[in-house]
Each structure stands twice: as structure tokens, then as C-alpha cells.
PDB file of C-alpha atoms and ligand atoms in Angstrom:
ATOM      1  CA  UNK L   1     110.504 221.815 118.544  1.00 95.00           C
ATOM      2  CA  UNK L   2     110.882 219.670 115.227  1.00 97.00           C
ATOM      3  CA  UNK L   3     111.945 216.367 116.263  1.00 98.00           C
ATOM      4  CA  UNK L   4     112.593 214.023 113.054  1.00 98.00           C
ATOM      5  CA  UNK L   5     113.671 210.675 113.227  1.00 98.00           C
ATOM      6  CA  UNK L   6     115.593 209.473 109.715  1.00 98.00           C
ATOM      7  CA  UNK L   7     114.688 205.948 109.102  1.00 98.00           C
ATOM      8  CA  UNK L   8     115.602 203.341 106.404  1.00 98.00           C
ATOM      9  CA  UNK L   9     117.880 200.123 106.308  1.00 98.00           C
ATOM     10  CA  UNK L  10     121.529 200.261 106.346  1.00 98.00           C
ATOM     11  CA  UNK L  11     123.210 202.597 103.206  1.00 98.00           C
ATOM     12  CA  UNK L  12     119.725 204.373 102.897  1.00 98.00           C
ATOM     13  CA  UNK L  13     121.530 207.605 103.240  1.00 98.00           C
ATOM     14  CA  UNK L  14     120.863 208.363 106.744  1.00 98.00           C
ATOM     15  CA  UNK L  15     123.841 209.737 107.978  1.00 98.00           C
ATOM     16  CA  UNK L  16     124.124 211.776 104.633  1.00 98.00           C
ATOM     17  CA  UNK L  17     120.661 213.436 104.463  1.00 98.00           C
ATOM     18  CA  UNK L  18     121.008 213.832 108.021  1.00 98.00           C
ATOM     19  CA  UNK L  19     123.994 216.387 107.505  1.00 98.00           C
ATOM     20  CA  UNK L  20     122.105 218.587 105.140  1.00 98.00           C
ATOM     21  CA  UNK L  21     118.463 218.617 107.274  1.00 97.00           C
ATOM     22  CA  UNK L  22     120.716 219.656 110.347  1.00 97.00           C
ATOM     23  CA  UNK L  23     121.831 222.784 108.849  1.00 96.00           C
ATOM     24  CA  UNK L  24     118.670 223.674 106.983  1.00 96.00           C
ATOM     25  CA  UNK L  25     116.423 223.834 110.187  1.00 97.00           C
ATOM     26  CA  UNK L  26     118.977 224.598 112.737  1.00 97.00           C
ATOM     27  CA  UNK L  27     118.385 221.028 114.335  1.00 98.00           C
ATOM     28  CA  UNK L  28     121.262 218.352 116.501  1.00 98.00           C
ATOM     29  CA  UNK L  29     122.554 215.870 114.308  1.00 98.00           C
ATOM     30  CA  UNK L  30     122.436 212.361 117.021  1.00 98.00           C
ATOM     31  CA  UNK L  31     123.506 209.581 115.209  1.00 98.00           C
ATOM     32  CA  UNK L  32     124.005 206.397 117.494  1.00 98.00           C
ATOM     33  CA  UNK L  33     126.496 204.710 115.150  1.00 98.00           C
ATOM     34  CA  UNK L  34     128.550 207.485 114.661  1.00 97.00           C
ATOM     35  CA  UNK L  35     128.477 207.840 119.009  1.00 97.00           C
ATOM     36  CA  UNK L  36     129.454 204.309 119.210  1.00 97.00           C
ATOM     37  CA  UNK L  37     132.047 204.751 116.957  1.00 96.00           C
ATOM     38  CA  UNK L  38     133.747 207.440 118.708  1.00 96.00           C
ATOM     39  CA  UNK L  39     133.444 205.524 121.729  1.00 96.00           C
ATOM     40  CA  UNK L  40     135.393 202.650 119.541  1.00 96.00           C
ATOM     41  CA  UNK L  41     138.336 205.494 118.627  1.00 95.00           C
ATOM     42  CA  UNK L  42     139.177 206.631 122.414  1.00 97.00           C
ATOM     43  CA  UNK L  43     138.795 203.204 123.589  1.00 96.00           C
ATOM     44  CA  UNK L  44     135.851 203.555 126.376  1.00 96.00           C
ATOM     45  CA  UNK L  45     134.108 201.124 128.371  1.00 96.00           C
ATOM     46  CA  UNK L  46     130.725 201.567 126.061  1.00 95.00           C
ATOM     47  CA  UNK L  47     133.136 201.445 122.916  1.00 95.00           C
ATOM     48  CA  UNK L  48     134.706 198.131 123.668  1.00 96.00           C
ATOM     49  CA  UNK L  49     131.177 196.637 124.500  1.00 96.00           C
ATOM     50  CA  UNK L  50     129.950 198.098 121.248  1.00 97.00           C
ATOM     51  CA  UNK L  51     132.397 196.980 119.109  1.00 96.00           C
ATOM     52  CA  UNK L  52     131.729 192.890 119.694  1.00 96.00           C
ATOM     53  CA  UNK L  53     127.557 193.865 118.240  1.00 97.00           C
ATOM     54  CA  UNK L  54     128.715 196.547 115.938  1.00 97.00           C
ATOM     55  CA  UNK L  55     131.182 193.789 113.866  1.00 95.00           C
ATOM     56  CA  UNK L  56     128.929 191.483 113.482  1.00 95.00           C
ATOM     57  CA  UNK L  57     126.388 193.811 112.375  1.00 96.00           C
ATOM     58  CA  UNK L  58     123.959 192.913 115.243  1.00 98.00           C
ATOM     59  CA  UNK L  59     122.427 195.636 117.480  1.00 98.00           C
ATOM     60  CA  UNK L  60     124.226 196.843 120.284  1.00 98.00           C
ATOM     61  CA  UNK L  61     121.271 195.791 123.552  1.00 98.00           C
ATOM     62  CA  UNK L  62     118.912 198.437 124.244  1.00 98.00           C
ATOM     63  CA  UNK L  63     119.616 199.198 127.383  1.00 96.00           C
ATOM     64  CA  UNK L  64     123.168 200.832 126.759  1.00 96.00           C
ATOM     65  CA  UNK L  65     121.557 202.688 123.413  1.00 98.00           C
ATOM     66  CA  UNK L  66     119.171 204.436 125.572  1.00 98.00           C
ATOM     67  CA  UNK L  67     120.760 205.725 128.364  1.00 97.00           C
ATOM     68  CA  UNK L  68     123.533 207.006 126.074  1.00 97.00           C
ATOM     69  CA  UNK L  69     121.007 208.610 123.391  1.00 98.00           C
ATOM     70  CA  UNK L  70     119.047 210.086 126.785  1.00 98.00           C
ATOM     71  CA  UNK L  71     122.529 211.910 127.914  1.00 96.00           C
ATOM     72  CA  UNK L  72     123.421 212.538 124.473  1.00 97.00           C
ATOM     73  CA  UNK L  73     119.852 215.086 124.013  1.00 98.00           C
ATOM     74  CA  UNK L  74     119.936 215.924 127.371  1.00 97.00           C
ATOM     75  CA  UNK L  75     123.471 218.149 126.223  1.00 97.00           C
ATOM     76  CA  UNK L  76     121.592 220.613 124.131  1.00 97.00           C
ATOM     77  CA  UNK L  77     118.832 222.048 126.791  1.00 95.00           C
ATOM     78  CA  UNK L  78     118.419 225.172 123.923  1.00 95.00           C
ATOM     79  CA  UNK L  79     118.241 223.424 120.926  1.00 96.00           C
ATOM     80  CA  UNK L  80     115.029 223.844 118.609  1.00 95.00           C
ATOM     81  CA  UNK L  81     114.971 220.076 118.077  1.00 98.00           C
ATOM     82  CA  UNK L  82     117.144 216.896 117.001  1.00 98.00           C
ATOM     83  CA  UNK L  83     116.919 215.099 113.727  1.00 98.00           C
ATOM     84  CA  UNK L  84     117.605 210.923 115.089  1.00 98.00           C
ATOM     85  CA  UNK L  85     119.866 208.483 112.808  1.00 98.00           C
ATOM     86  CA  UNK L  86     119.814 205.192 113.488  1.00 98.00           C
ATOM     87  CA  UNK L  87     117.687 205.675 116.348  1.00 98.00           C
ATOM     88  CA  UNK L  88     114.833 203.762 117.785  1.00 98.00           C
ATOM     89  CA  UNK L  89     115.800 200.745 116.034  1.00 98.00           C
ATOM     90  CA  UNK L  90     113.781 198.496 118.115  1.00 98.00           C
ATOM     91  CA  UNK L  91     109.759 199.009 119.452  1.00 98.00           C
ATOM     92  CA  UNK L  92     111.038 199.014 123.003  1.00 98.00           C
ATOM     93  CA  UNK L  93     113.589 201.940 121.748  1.00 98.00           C
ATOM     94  CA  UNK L  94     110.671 203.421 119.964  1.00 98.00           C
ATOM     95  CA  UNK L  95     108.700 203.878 123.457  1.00 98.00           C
ATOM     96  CA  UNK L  96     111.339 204.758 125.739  1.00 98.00           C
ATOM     97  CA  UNK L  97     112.155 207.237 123.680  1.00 98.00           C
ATOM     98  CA  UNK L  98     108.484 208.560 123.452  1.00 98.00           C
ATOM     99  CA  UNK L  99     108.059 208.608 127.076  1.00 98.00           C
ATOM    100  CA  UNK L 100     111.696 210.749 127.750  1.00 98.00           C
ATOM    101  CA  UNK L 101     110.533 213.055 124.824  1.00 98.00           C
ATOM    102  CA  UNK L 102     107.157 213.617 126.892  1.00 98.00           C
ATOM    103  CA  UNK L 103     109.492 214.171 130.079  1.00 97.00           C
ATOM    104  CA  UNK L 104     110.390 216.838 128.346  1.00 96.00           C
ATOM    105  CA  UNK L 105     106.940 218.218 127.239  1.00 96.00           C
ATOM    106  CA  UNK L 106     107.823 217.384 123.775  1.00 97.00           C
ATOM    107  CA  UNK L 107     107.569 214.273 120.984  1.00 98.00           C
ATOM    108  CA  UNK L 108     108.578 213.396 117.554  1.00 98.00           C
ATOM    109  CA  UNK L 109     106.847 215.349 115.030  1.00 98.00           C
ATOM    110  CA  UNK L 110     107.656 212.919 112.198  1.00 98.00           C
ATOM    111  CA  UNK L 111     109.312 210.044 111.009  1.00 98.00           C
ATOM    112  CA  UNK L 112     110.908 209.778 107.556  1.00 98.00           C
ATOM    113  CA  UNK L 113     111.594 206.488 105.800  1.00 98.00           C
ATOM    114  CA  UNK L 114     114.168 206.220 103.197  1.00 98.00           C
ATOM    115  CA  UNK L 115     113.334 203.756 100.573  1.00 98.00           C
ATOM    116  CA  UNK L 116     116.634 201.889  98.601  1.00 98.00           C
ATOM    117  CA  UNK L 117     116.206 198.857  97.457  1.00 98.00           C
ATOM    118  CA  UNK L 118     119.004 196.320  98.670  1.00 97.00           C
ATOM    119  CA  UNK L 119     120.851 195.510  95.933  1.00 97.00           C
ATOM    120  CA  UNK L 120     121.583 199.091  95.764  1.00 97.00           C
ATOM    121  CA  UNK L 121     121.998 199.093  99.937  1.00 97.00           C
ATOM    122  CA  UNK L 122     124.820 196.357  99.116  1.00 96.00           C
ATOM    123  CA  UNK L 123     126.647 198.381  96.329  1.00 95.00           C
ATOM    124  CA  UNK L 124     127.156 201.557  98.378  1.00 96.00           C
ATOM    125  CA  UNK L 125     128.081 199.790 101.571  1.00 96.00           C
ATOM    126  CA  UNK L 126     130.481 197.609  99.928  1.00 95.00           C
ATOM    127  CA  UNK L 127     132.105 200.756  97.765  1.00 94.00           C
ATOM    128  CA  UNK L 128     131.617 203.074 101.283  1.00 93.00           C
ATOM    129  CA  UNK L 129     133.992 200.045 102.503  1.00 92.00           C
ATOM    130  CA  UNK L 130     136.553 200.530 100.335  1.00 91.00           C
ATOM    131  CA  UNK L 131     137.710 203.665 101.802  1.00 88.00           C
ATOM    132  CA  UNK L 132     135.707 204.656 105.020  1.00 83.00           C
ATOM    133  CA  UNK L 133     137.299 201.809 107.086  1.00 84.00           C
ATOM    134  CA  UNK L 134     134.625 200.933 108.839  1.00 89.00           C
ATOM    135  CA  UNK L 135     134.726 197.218 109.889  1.00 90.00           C
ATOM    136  CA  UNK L 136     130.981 196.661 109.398  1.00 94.00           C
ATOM    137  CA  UNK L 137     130.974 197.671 105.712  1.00 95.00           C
ATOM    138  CA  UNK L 138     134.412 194.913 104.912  1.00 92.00           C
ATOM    139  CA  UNK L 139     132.052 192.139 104.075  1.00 91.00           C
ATOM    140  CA  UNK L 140     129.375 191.495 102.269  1.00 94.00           C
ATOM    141  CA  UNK L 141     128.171 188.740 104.691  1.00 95.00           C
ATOM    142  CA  UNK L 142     128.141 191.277 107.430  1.00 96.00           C
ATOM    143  CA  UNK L 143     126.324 193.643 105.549  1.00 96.00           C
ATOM    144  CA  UNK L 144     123.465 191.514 104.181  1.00 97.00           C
ATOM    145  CA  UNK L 145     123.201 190.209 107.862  1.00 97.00           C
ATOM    146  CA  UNK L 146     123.048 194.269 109.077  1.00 97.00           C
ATOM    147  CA  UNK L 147     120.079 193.962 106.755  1.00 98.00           C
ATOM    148  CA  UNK L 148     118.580 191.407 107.862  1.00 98.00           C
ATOM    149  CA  UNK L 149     118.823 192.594 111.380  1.00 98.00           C
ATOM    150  CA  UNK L 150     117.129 195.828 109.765  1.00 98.00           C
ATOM    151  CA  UNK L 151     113.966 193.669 108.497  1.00 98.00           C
ATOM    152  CA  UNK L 152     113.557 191.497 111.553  1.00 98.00           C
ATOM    153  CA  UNK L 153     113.887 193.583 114.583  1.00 98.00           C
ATOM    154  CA  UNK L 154     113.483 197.492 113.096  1.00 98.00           C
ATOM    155  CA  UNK L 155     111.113 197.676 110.094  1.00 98.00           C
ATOM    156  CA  UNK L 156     108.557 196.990 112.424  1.00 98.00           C
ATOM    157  CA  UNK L 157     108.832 201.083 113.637  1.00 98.00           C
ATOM    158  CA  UNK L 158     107.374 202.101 110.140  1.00 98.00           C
ATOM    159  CA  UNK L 159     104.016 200.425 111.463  1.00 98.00           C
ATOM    160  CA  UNK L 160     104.733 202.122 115.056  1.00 98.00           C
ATOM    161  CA  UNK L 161     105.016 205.283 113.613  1.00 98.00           C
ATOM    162  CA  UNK L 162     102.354 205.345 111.194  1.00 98.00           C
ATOM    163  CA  UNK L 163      99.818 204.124 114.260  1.00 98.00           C
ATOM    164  CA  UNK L 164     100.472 207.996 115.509  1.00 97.00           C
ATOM    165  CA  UNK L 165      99.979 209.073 111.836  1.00 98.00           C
ATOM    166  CA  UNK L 166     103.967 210.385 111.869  1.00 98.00           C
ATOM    167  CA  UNK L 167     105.361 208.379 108.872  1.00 98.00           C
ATOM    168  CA  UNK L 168     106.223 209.579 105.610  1.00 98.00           C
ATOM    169  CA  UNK L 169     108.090 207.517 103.007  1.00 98.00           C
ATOM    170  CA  UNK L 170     110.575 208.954 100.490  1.00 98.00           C
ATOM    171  CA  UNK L 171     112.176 207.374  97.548  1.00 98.00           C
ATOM    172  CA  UNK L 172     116.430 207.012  98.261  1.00 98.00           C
ATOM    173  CA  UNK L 173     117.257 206.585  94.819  1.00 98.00           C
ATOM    174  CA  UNK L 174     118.458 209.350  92.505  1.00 97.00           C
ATOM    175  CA  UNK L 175     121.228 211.705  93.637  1.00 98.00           C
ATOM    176  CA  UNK L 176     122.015 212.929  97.034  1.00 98.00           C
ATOM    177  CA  UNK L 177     120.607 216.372  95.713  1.00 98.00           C
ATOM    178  CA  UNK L 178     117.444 214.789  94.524  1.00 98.00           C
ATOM    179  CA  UNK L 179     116.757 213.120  97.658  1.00 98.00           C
ATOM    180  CA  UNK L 180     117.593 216.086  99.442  1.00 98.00           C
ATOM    181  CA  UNK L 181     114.738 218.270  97.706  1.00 98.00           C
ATOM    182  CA  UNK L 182     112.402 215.184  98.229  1.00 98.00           C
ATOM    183  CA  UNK L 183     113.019 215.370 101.923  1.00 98.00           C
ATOM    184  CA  UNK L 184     112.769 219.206 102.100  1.00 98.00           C
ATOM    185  CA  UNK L 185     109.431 218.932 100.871  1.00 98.00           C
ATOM    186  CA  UNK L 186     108.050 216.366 103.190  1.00 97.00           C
ATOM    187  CA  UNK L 187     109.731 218.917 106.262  1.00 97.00           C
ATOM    188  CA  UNK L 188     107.846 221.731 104.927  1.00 94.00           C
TER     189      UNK L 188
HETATM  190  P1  AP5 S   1     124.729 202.930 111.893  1.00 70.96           P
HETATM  191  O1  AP5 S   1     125.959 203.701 111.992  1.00 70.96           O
HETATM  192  O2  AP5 S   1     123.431 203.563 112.163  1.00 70.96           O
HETATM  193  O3  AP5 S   1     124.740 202.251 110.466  1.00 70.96           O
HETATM  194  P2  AP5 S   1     123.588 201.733 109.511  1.00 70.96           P
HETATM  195  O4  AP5 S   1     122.199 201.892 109.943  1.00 70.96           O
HETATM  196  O5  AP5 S   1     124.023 200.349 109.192  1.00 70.96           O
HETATM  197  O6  AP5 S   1     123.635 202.652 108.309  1.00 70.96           O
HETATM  198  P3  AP5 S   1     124.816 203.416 107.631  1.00 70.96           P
HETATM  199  O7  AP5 S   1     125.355 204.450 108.514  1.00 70.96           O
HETATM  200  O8  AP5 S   1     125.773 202.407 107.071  1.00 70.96           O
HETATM  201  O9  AP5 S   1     124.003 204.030 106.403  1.00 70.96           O
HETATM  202  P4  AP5 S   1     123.221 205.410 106.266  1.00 70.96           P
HETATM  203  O10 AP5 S   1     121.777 205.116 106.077  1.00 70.96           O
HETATM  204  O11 AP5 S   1     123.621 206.384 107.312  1.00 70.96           O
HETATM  205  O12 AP5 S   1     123.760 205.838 104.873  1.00 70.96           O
HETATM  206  P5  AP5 S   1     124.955 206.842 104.497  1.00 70.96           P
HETATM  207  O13 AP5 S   1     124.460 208.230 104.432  1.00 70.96           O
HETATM  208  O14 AP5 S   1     126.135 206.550 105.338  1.00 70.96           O
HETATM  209  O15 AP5 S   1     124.821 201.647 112.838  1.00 70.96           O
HETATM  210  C1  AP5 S   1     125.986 200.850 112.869  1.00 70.96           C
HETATM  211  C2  AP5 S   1     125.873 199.819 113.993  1.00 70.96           C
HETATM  212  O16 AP5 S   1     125.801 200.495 115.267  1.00 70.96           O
HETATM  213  C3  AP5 S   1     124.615 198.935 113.972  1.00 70.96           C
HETATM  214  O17 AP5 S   1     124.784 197.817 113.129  1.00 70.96           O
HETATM  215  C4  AP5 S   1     124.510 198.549 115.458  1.00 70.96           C
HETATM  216  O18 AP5 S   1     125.435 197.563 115.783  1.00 70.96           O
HETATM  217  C5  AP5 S   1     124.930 199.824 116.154  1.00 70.96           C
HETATM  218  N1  AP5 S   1     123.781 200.702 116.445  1.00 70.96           N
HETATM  219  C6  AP5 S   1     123.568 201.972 115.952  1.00 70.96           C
HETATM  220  N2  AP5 S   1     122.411 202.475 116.420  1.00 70.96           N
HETATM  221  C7  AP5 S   1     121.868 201.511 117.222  1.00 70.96           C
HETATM  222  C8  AP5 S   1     120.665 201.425 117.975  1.00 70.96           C
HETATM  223  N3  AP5 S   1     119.770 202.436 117.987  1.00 70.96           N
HETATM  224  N4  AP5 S   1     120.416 200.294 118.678  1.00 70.96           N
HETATM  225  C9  AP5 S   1     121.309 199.275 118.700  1.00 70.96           C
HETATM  226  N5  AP5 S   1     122.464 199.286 117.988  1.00 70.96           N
HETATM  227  C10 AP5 S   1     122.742 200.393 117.253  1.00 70.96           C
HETATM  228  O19 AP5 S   1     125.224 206.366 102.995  1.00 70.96           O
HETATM  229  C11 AP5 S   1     125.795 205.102 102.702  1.00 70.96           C
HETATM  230  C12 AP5 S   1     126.716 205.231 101.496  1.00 70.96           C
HETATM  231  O20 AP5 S   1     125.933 205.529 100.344  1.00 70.96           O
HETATM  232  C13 AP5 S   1     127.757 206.345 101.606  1.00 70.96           C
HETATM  233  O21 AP5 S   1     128.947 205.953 101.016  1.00 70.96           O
HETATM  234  C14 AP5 S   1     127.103 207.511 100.836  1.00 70.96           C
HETATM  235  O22 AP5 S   1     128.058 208.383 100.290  1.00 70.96           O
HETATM  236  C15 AP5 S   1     126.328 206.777  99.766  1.00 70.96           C
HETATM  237  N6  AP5 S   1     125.114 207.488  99.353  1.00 70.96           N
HETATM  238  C16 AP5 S   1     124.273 208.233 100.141  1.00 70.96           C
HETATM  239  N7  AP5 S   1     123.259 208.722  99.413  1.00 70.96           N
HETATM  240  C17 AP5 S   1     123.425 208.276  98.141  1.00 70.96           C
HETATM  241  C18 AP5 S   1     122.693 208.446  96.918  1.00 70.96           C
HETATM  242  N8  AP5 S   1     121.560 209.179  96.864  1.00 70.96           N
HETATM  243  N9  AP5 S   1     123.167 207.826  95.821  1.00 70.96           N
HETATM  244  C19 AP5 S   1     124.305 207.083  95.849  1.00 70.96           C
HETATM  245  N10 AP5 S   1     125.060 206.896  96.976  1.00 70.96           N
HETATM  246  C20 AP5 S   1     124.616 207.473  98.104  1.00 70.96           C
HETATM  247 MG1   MG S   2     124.812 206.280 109.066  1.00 70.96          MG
END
């Protein structure tokens, strides 16, 4: 299996890499923001607990995050791996999701690290905002405290990661092509 976890601070260009990696090695797509936020649309339980972090641009608690990513991989028994965005975002994330993967007799094979500086991280949120609706990306108080959420509690997983010798860093700036290419030859 090829199990990548797609790291970097908010507006890195996650969720947008993410969509191109997916089809190019056959791999699920689980992005924990974009779960949440279909758990915001039809209203559930987990969405309505969500939303009071999610505005505020704090982190949803750990506890929830895991048992819904768990359920979330456990749905695709046959797939050939799982490319994570926005997930672990916190060390104890980072382990529990080592020990499930070794439930399953597999593990991460790599972690990439998108690099955008964040005056550039601003810019795209705040233009994303514009359109996309999404209440975190409104304000740009919300958005430099997403972060700051980013450097306190989930940097910290580039040093967990390169402990197991799994990190790679790519540069994030350029065009979505560009980064692409970068990313496709870290993969290979
Ligand atoms: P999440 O949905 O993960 O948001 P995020 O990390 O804040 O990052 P974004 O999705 O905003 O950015 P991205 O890196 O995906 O970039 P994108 O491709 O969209 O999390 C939201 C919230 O959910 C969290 O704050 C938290 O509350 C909660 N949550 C989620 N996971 C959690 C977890 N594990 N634990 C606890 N809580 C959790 O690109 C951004 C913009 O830039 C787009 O408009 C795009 O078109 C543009 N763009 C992309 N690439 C380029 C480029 N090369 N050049 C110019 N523009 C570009
Ligand atoms: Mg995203």
C-alpha cells in the first residue's frame, strides 16, 4: 500500500494536490475538513459539534477526529492506499493513527510537507473566501489564528515524521502544475 499523508499549514494546497495524487496512483482521497464539512451540510450530531472549533479556526478534539478518520479508512477494505489531508494534526493523532495503520499490517510510507510562506497562506485563503463560502476563510483574524493553531499544536509532526525518516519537504509556490510535478517526483 502507499499511504501519504499531505502536510503543510492552512492554504498550502492540500486539498488541491490531494485531488491530482488521488487519481495518479489510484489512492482514497480522506480529507478531515472536507468530512466535517459535510457533516456541517446535513446537519449531524458530529457536524454541529464541529462547527463551534471549525469557526473559530481551532481544532476540532482528537477524540471525535479519530474515530471518524478510523471508520472513514475502514470503508475501502480494497483500496491500494489513502493519501491523508489535514490529518494527524496533533502528535497524539500522529500515533493513534500509526498504531490503527499497524492493526492493519500496514503504515505510512511518507509524509509530504508543503512549504508557502504565510503571507501568501493569507492571500489565497482570503481570495478562496470570496467565493467558496466557507466560514473559516471570512476573516482574516480567523485565518491568521488557523495558522497559528498550525505552528503551535501541528508543525511539531514534521519532527515526528522525520524521526521514522518519512518526511520530505516540497516548495508550494509556483503554479498548481508546478507543484504538481514537484510532488510527482518525490512519489516516485
Ligand atoms: P481543513 O479543511 O483541513 O483546512 P486547512 O488545513 O485550514 O486548509 P485548507 O483546506 O484551507 O487549505 P489546503 O492546504 O487544503 O489548500 P487548498 O488546496 O484548499 O481544516 C478545516 C478545519 O477543520 C480546521 O481548522 C479544524 O477545525 C478542523 N479539522 C480538520 N482536520 C482536523 C484534524 N485532523 N483534527 C482536528 N480538527 C481538524 O488551497 C487553498 C487555496 O489556494 C485555494 O483557493 C486554491 O485554489 C489556492 N491554491 C492552491 N494551490 C495554489 C498555487 N500553487 N498557487 C496559487 N493558489 C493556489
Ligand atoms: Mg483543504
Amino acid at each position: 500500500m502507499l499511504n501519504i499523508v499531505l502536510f503543510g499549514p492552512p492554504g498550502a494546497g492540500k486539498g488541491t494536490q490531494a485531488e491530482r495524487i488521488k487519481n495518479q496512483y489510484s489512492l482514497i482521497h480522506l480529507s478531515t475538513g472536507d468530512i466535517f464539512r459535510a457533516n456541517i451540510k446535513g446537519e449531524t450530531d458530529l457536524g454541529i459539534m464541529a462547527k463551534n472549533f471549525m469557526d473559530k479556526g481551532e481544532l476540532v478534539p482528537d477524540e471525535v477526529t479519530i474515530k471518524m478518520l478510523e471508520s472513514e479508512v475502514n470503508k475501502y477494505p480494497d483500496s491500494s492506499g489513502f493519501i491523508f489531508d489535514g490529518f494527524p494534526r496533533t502528535t497524539y493523532q500522529a500515533q493513534k493513527l500509526d498504531e490503527f495503520l499497524t492493526s492493519k499490517s500496514t503504515s505510512i510510507t511518507k509524509m509530504i510537507a508543503l512549504d508557502v510562506p504565510e503571507q501568501e497562506l493569507i492571500s489565497r485563503l482570503l481570495s478562496r473566501g470570496k467565493a467558496s463560502g466557507r466560514a473559516d476563510d471570512q476573516n482574516k483574524d480567523i485565518i491568521v489564528n488557523r495558522i497559528k493553531v498550525y505552528e503551535n499544536q501541528t508543525a511539531v509532526l514534521a519532527d515526528y515524521y522525520r524521526a521514522q525518516n518519512k518526511l520530505s519537504k516540497v516548495n508550494g509556490i509556483g503554479t498548481v502544475d508546478e507543484v504538481t510535478d514537484r510532488l510527482y517526483h518525490v512519489i516516485d
